[in-house]
Coordinates of N, CA and C in Angstrom, one line a residue:
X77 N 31.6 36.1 247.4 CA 30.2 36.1 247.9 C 30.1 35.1 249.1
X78 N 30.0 35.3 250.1 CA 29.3 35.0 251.3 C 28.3 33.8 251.0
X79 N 28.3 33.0 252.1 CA 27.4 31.6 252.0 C 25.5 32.5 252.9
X80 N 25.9 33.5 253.2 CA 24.5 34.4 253.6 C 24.3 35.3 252.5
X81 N 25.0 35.4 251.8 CA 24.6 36.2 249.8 C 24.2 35.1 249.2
X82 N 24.4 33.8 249.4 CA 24.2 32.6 248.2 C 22.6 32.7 248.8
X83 N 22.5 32.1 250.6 CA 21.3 31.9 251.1 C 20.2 32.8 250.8
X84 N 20.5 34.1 250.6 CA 19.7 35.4 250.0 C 19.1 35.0 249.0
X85 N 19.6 35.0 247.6 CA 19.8 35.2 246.2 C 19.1 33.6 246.5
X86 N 19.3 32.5 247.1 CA 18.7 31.3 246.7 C 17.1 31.6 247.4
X87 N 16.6 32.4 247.6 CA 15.4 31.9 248.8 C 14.3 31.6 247.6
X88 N 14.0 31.8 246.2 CA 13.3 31.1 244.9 C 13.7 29.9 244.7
X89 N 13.2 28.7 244.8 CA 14.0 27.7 244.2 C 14.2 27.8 242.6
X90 N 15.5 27.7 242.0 CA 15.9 27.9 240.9 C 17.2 26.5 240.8
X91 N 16.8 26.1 239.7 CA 17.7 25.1 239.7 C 19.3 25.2 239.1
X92 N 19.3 26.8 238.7 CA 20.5 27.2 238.3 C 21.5 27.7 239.8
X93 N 20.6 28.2 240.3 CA 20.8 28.8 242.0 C 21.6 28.0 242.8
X94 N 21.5 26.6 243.0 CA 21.7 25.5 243.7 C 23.4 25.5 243.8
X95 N 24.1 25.9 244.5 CA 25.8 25.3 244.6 C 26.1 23.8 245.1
X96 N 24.8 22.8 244.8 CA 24.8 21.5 244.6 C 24.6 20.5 243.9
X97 N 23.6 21.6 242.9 CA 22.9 20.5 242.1 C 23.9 19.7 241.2
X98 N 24.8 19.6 241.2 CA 25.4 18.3 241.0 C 26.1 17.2 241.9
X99 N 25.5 17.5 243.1 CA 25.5 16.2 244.1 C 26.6 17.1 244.9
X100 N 27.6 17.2 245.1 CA 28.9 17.8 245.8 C 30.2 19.0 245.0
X101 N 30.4 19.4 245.8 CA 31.5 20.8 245.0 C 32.6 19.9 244.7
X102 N 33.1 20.7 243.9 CA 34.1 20.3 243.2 C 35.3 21.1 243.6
X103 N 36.9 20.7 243.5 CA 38.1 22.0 244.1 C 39.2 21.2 243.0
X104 N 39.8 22.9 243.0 CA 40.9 22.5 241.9 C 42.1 22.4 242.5
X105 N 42.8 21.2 242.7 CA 44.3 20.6 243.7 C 45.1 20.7 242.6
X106 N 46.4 20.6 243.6 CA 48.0 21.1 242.6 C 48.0 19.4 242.8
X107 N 48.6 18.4 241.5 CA 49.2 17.9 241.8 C 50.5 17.1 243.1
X108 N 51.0 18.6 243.0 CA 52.2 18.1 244.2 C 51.5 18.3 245.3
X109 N 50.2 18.9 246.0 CA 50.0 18.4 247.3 C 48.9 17.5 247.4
X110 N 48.1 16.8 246.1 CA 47.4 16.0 246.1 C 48.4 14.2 246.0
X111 N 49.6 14.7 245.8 CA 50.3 13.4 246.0 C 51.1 13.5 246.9
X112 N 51.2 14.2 248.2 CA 51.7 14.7 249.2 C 50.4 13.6 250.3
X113 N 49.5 13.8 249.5 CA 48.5 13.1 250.7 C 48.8 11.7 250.7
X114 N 49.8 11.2 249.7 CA 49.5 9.7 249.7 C 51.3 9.3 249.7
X115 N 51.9 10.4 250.6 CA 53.8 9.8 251.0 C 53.2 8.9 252.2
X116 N 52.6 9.5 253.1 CA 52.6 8.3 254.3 C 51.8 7.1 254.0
X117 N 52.2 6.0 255.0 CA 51.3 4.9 254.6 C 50.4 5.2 256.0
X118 N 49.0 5.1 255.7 CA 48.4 5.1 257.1 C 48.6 4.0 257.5
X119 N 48.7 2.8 257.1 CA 48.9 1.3 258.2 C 50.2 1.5 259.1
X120 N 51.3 1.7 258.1 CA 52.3 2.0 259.4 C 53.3 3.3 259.8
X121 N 52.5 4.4 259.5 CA 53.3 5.8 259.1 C 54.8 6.1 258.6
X122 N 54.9 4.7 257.8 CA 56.5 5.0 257.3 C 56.3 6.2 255.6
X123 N 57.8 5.9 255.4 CA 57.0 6.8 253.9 C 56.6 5.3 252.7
X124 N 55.6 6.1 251.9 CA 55.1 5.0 251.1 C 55.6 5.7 249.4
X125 N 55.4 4.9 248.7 CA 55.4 5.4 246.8 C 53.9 5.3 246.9
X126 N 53.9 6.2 245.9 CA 52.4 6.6 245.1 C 52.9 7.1 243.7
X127 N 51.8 6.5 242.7 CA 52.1 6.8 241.4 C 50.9 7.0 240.6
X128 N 50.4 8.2 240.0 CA 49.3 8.1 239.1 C 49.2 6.9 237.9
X129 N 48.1 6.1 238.3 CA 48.4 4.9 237.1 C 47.8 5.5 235.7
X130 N 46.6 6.7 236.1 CA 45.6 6.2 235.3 C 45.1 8.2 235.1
X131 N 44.7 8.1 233.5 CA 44.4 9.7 234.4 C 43.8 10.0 232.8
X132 N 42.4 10.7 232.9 CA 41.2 10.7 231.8 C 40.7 12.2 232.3
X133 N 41.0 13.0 231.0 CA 40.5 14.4 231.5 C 41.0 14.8 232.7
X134 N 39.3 15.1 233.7 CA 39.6 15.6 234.7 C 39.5 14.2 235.6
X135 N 39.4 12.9 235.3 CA 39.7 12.2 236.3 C 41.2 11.8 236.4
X136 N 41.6 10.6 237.5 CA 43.1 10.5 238.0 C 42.5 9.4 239.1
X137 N 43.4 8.5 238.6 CA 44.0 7.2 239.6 C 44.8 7.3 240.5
X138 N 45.0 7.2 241.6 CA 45.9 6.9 242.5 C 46.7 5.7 242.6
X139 N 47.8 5.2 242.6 CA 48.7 3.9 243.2 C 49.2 4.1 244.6
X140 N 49.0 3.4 245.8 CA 49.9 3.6 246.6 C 50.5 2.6 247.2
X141 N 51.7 2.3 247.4 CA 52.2 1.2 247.8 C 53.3 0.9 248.9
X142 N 53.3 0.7 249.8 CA 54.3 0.4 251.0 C 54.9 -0.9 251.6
X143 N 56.5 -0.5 252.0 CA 57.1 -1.7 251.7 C 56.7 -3.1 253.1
X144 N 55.3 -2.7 254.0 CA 55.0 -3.1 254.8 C 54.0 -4.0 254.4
X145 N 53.5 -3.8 253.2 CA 52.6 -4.8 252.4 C 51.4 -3.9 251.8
X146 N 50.7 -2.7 252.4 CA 49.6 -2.3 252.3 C 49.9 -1.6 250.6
X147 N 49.2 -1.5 250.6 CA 48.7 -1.3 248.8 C 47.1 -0.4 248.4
X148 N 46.7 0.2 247.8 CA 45.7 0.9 247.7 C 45.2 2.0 246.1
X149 N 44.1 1.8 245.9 CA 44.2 2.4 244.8 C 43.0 3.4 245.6
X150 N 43.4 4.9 244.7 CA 42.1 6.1 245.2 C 41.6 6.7 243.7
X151 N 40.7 7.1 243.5 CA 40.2 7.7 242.8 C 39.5 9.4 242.8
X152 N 39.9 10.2 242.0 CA 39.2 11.6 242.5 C 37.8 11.8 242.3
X153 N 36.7 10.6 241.9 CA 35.7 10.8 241.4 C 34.9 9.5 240.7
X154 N 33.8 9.6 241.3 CA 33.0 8.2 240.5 C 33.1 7.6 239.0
X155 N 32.9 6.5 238.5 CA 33.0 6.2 237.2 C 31.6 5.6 236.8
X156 N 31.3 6.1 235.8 CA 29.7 6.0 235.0 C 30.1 4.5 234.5
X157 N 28.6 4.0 234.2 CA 28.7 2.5 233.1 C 29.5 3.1 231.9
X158 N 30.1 2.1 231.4 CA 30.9 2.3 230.2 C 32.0 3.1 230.1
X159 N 32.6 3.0 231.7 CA 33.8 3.3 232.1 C 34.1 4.8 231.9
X160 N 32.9 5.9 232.0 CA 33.2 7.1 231.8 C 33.0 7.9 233.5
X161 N 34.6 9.0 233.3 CA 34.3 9.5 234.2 C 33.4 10.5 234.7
X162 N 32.6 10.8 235.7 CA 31.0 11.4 236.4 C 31.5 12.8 235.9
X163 N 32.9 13.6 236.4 CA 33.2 14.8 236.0 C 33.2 15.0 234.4
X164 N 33.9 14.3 234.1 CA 34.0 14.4 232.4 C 32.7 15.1 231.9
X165 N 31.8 14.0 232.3 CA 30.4 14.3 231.5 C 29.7 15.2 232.1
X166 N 30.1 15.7 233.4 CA 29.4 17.3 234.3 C 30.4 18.2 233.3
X167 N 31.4 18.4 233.2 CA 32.0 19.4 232.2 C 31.5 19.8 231.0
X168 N 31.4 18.5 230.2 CA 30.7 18.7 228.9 C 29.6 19.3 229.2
X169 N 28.2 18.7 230.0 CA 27.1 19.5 230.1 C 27.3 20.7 230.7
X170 N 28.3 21.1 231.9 CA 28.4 22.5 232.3 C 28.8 23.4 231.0
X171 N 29.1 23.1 230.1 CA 29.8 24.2 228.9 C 28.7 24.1 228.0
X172 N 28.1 23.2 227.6 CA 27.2 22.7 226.7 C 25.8 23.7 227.2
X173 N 25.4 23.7 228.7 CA 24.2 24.4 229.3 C 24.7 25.9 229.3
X174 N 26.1 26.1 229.7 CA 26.1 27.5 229.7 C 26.3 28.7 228.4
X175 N 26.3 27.3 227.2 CA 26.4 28.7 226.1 C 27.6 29.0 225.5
X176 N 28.5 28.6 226.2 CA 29.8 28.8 226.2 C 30.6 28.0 225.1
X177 N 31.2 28.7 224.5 CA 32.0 27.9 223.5 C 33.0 26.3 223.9
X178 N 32.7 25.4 223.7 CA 33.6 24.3 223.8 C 35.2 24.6 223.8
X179 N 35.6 25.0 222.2 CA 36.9 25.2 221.8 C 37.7 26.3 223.2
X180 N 36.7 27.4 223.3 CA 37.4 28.5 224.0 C 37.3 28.1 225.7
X181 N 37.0 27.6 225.6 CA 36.0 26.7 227.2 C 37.7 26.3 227.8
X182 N 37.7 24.9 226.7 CA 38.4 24.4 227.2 C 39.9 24.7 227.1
X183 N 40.4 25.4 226.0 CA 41.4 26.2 225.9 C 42.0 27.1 227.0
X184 N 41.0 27.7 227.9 CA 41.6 28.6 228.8 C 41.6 27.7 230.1
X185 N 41.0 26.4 230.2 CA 41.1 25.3 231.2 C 42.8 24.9 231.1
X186 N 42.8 24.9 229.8 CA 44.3 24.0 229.6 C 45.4 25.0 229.6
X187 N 45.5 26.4 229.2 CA 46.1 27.6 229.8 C 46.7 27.7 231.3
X188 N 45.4 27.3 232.0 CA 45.4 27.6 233.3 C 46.1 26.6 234.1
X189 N 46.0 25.6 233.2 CA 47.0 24.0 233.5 C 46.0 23.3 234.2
X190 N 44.6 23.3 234.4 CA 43.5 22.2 234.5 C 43.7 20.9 233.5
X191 N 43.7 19.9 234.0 CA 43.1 18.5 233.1 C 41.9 18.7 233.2
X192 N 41.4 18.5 231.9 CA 40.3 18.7 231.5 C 39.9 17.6 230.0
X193 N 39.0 17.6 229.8 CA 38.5 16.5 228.6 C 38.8 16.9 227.4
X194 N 39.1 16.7 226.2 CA 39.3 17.0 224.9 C 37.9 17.6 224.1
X195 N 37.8 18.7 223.2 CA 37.0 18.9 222.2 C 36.4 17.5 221.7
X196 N 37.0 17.1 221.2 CA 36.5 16.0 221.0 C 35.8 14.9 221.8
X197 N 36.2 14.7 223.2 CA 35.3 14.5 224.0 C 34.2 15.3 224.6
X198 N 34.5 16.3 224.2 CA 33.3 17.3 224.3 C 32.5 16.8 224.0
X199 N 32.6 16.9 222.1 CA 31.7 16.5 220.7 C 31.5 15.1 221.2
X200 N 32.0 14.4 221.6 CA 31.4 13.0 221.7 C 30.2 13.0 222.9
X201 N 30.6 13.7 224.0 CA 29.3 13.3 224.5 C 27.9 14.2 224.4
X202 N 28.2 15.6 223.5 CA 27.1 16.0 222.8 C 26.4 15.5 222.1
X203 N 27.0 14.1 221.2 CA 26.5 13.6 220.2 C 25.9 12.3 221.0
X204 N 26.0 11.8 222.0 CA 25.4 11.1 222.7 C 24.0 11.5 223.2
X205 N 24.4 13.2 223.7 CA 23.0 13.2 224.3 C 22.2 13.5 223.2
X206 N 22.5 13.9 222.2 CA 21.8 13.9 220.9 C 20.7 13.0 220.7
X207 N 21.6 11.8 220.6 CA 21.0 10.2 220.3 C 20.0 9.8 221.3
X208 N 19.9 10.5 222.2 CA 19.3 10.1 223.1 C 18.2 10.6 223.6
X209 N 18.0 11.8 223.2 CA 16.9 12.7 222.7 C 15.9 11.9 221.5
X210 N 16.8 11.7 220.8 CA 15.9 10.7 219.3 C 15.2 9.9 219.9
X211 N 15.5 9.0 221.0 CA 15.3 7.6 221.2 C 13.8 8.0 222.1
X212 N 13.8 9.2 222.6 CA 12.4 9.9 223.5 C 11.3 9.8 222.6

Protein backbone atom coordinates (compact mmCIF):
# COMPACT_ATOMS: atom_id res chain seq x y z
CA UNK A 1 0.00 0.00 0.00
CA UNK A 2 1.20 3.30 -1.01
CA UNK A 3 1.65 6.32 1.56
CA UNK A 4 -1.33 8.05 -0.97
CA UNK A 5 -3.68 4.69 -0.23
CA UNK A 6 -2.85 5.20 3.60
CA UNK A 7 -3.60 9.17 3.04
CA UNK A 8 -6.99 8.07 1.24
CA UNK A 9 -8.34 5.38 3.60
CA UNK A 10 -7.10 7.88 6.59
CA UNK A 11 -9.16 11.12 5.51
CA UNK A 12 -11.87 9.95 8.88
CA UNK A 13 -9.95 10.40 11.76
CA UNK A 14 -9.95 6.87 13.19
CA UNK A 15 -7.62 5.92 15.78
CA UNK A 16 -7.09 2.53 14.41
CA UNK A 17 -6.10 4.35 10.92
CA UNK A 18 -3.13 6.22 12.29
CA UNK A 19 0.49 4.52 11.19
CA UNK A 20 1.58 6.55 14.39
CA UNK A 21 -0.41 6.26 17.04
CA UNK A 22 2.12 4.87 18.89
CA UNK A 23 4.55 7.76 18.68
CA UNK A 24 7.02 6.29 15.86
CA UNK A 25 7.33 3.05 13.42
CA UNK A 26 8.87 0.38 14.39
CA UNK A 27 11.46 -2.06 11.80
CA UNK A 28 12.53 -5.43 12.16
CA UNK A 29 16.76 -5.50 11.95
CA UNK A 30 19.00 -8.65 11.47
CA UNK A 31 21.12 -8.74 14.26
CA UNK A 32 24.32 -8.95 12.11
CA UNK A 33 23.75 -5.54 10.44
CA UNK A 34 22.41 -3.97 13.53
CA UNK A 35 25.85 -4.75 15.14
CA UNK A 36 27.61 -3.87 11.98
CA UNK A 37 26.52 -0.27 12.87
CA UNK A 38 28.47 -0.29 15.99
CA UNK A 39 32.31 -1.96 14.35
CA UNK A 40 33.52 1.63 13.79
CA UNK A 41 34.24 3.90 16.56
CA UNK A 42 32.87 7.32 15.47
CA UNK A 43 35.55 9.30 17.72
CA UNK A 44 38.37 7.82 15.76
CA UNK A 45 37.11 5.53 12.83
CA UNK A 46 39.24 2.64 13.89
CA UNK A 47 37.50 -0.73 14.38
CA UNK A 48 35.75 -0.88 17.80
CA UNK A 49 34.05 -4.20 20.00
CA UNK A 50 30.49 -4.06 20.60
CA UNK A 51 28.67 -6.53 22.64
CA UNK A 52 24.90 -7.01 23.52
CA UNK A 53 24.97 -6.61 27.38
CA UNK A 54 21.39 -6.70 27.98
CA UNK A 55 18.48 -7.90 25.97
CA UNK A 56 14.40 -8.21 27.30
CA UNK A 57 12.04 -9.39 24.70
CA UNK A 58 11.93 -7.10 22.06
CA UNK A 59 14.37 -4.76 23.79
CA UNK A 60 18.53 -4.90 23.43
CA UNK A 61 21.42 -3.12 24.92
CA UNK A 62 24.18 -2.11 23.13
CA UNK A 63 28.13 -2.06 24.54
CA UNK A 64 30.62 -0.37 22.55
CA UNK A 65 34.04 0.02 23.27
CA UNK A 66 37.30 1.35 21.62
CA UNK A 67 40.76 0.95 22.40
CA UNK A 68 41.07 4.92 22.01
CA UNK A 69 39.11 5.28 25.21
CA UNK A 70 35.46 6.11 23.86
CA UNK A 71 32.87 3.75 25.30
CA UNK A 72 29.04 4.02 24.77
CA UNK A 73 26.06 2.28 25.59
CA UNK A 74 22.71 2.43 22.81
CA UNK A 75 19.49 1.27 23.33
CA UNK A 76 16.75 0.15 20.69
CA UNK A 77 14.01 1.78 22.59
CA UNK A 78 12.77 3.79 25.64
CA UNK A 79 12.39 2.24 29.28
CA UNK A 80 9.10 2.72 31.31
CA UNK A 81 9.25 3.32 35.41
CA UNK A 82 9.89 0.03 36.83
CA UNK A 83 12.43 -0.79 34.36
CA UNK A 84 9.98 -1.99 31.66
CA UNK A 85 10.65 -1.91 28.12
CA UNK A 86 8.09 0.89 25.99
CA UNK A 87 7.91 -1.97 23.15
CA UNK A 88 7.35 -4.85 25.42
CA UNK A 89 4.18 -3.35 26.69
CA UNK A 90 3.02 -1.87 22.86
CA UNK A 91 3.23 -5.66 21.98
CA UNK A 92 1.22 -6.99 24.65
CA UNK A 93 -1.53 -4.29 24.07
CA UNK A 94 -1.03 -4.62 20.16
CA UNK A 95 -2.08 -8.52 20.54
CA UNK A 96 -4.33 -7.95 23.51
CA UNK A 97 -6.42 -5.01 21.17
CA UNK A 98 -6.34 -7.02 18.22
CA UNK A 99 -8.05 -10.14 19.31
CA UNK A 100 -5.47 -12.20 18.54
CA UNK A 101 -4.37 -15.06 20.38
CA UNK A 102 -1.27 -14.50 22.77
CA UNK A 103 0.09 -18.20 22.65
CA UNK A 104 -0.29 -18.23 18.64
CA UNK A 105 0.83 -14.43 18.41
CA UNK A 106 3.79 -14.97 19.78
CA UNK A 107 4.66 -18.38 18.64
CA UNK A 108 4.78 -17.41 14.95
CA UNK A 109 7.01 -14.10 16.20
CA UNK A 110 9.50 -16.64 17.58
CA UNK A 111 9.26 -19.03 14.28
CA UNK A 112 10.12 -16.15 12.32
CA UNK A 113 13.22 -15.58 14.77
CA UNK A 114 11.73 -12.13 16.22
CA UNK A 115 12.63 -11.40 20.05
CA UNK A 116 9.72 -10.90 21.40
CA UNK A 117 8.26 -11.07 25.16
CA UNK A 118 7.19 -14.31 26.75
CA UNK A 119 3.35 -15.57 27.32
CA UNK A 120 3.87 -15.04 30.36
CA UNK A 121 4.93 -11.59 30.05
CA UNK A 122 2.12 -11.26 28.03
CA UNK A 123 -0.21 -12.53 31.07
CA UNK A 124 1.67 -10.34 33.31
CA UNK A 125 1.05 -7.18 31.82
CA UNK A 126 -2.70 -8.08 31.06
CA UNK A 127 -3.10 -8.63 34.63
CA UNK A 128 -1.65 -5.29 35.35
CA UNK A 129 -3.96 -3.48 33.19
CA UNK A 130 -6.49 -5.43 34.89
CA UNK A 131 -5.61 -3.90 38.32
CA UNK A 132 -5.73 -0.93 37.04
CA UNK A 133 -9.10 -0.78 35.67
CA UNK A 134 -10.21 -1.77 39.42
CA UNK A 135 -8.39 1.07 40.84
CA UNK A 136 -10.84 3.59 38.30
Amino acid sequence: MSEEDEEVLCEEPSPTCDPHQNGIDKFIVCQEELMALFAICPACCEKSDSRIVQQEGTFVKIEQVCACGYQRFWQNQPILNRNMPTCNLLLSGAIHFSGCLATQTLRMMTLFGLQCISASTFFHHSGLAERAGQEF
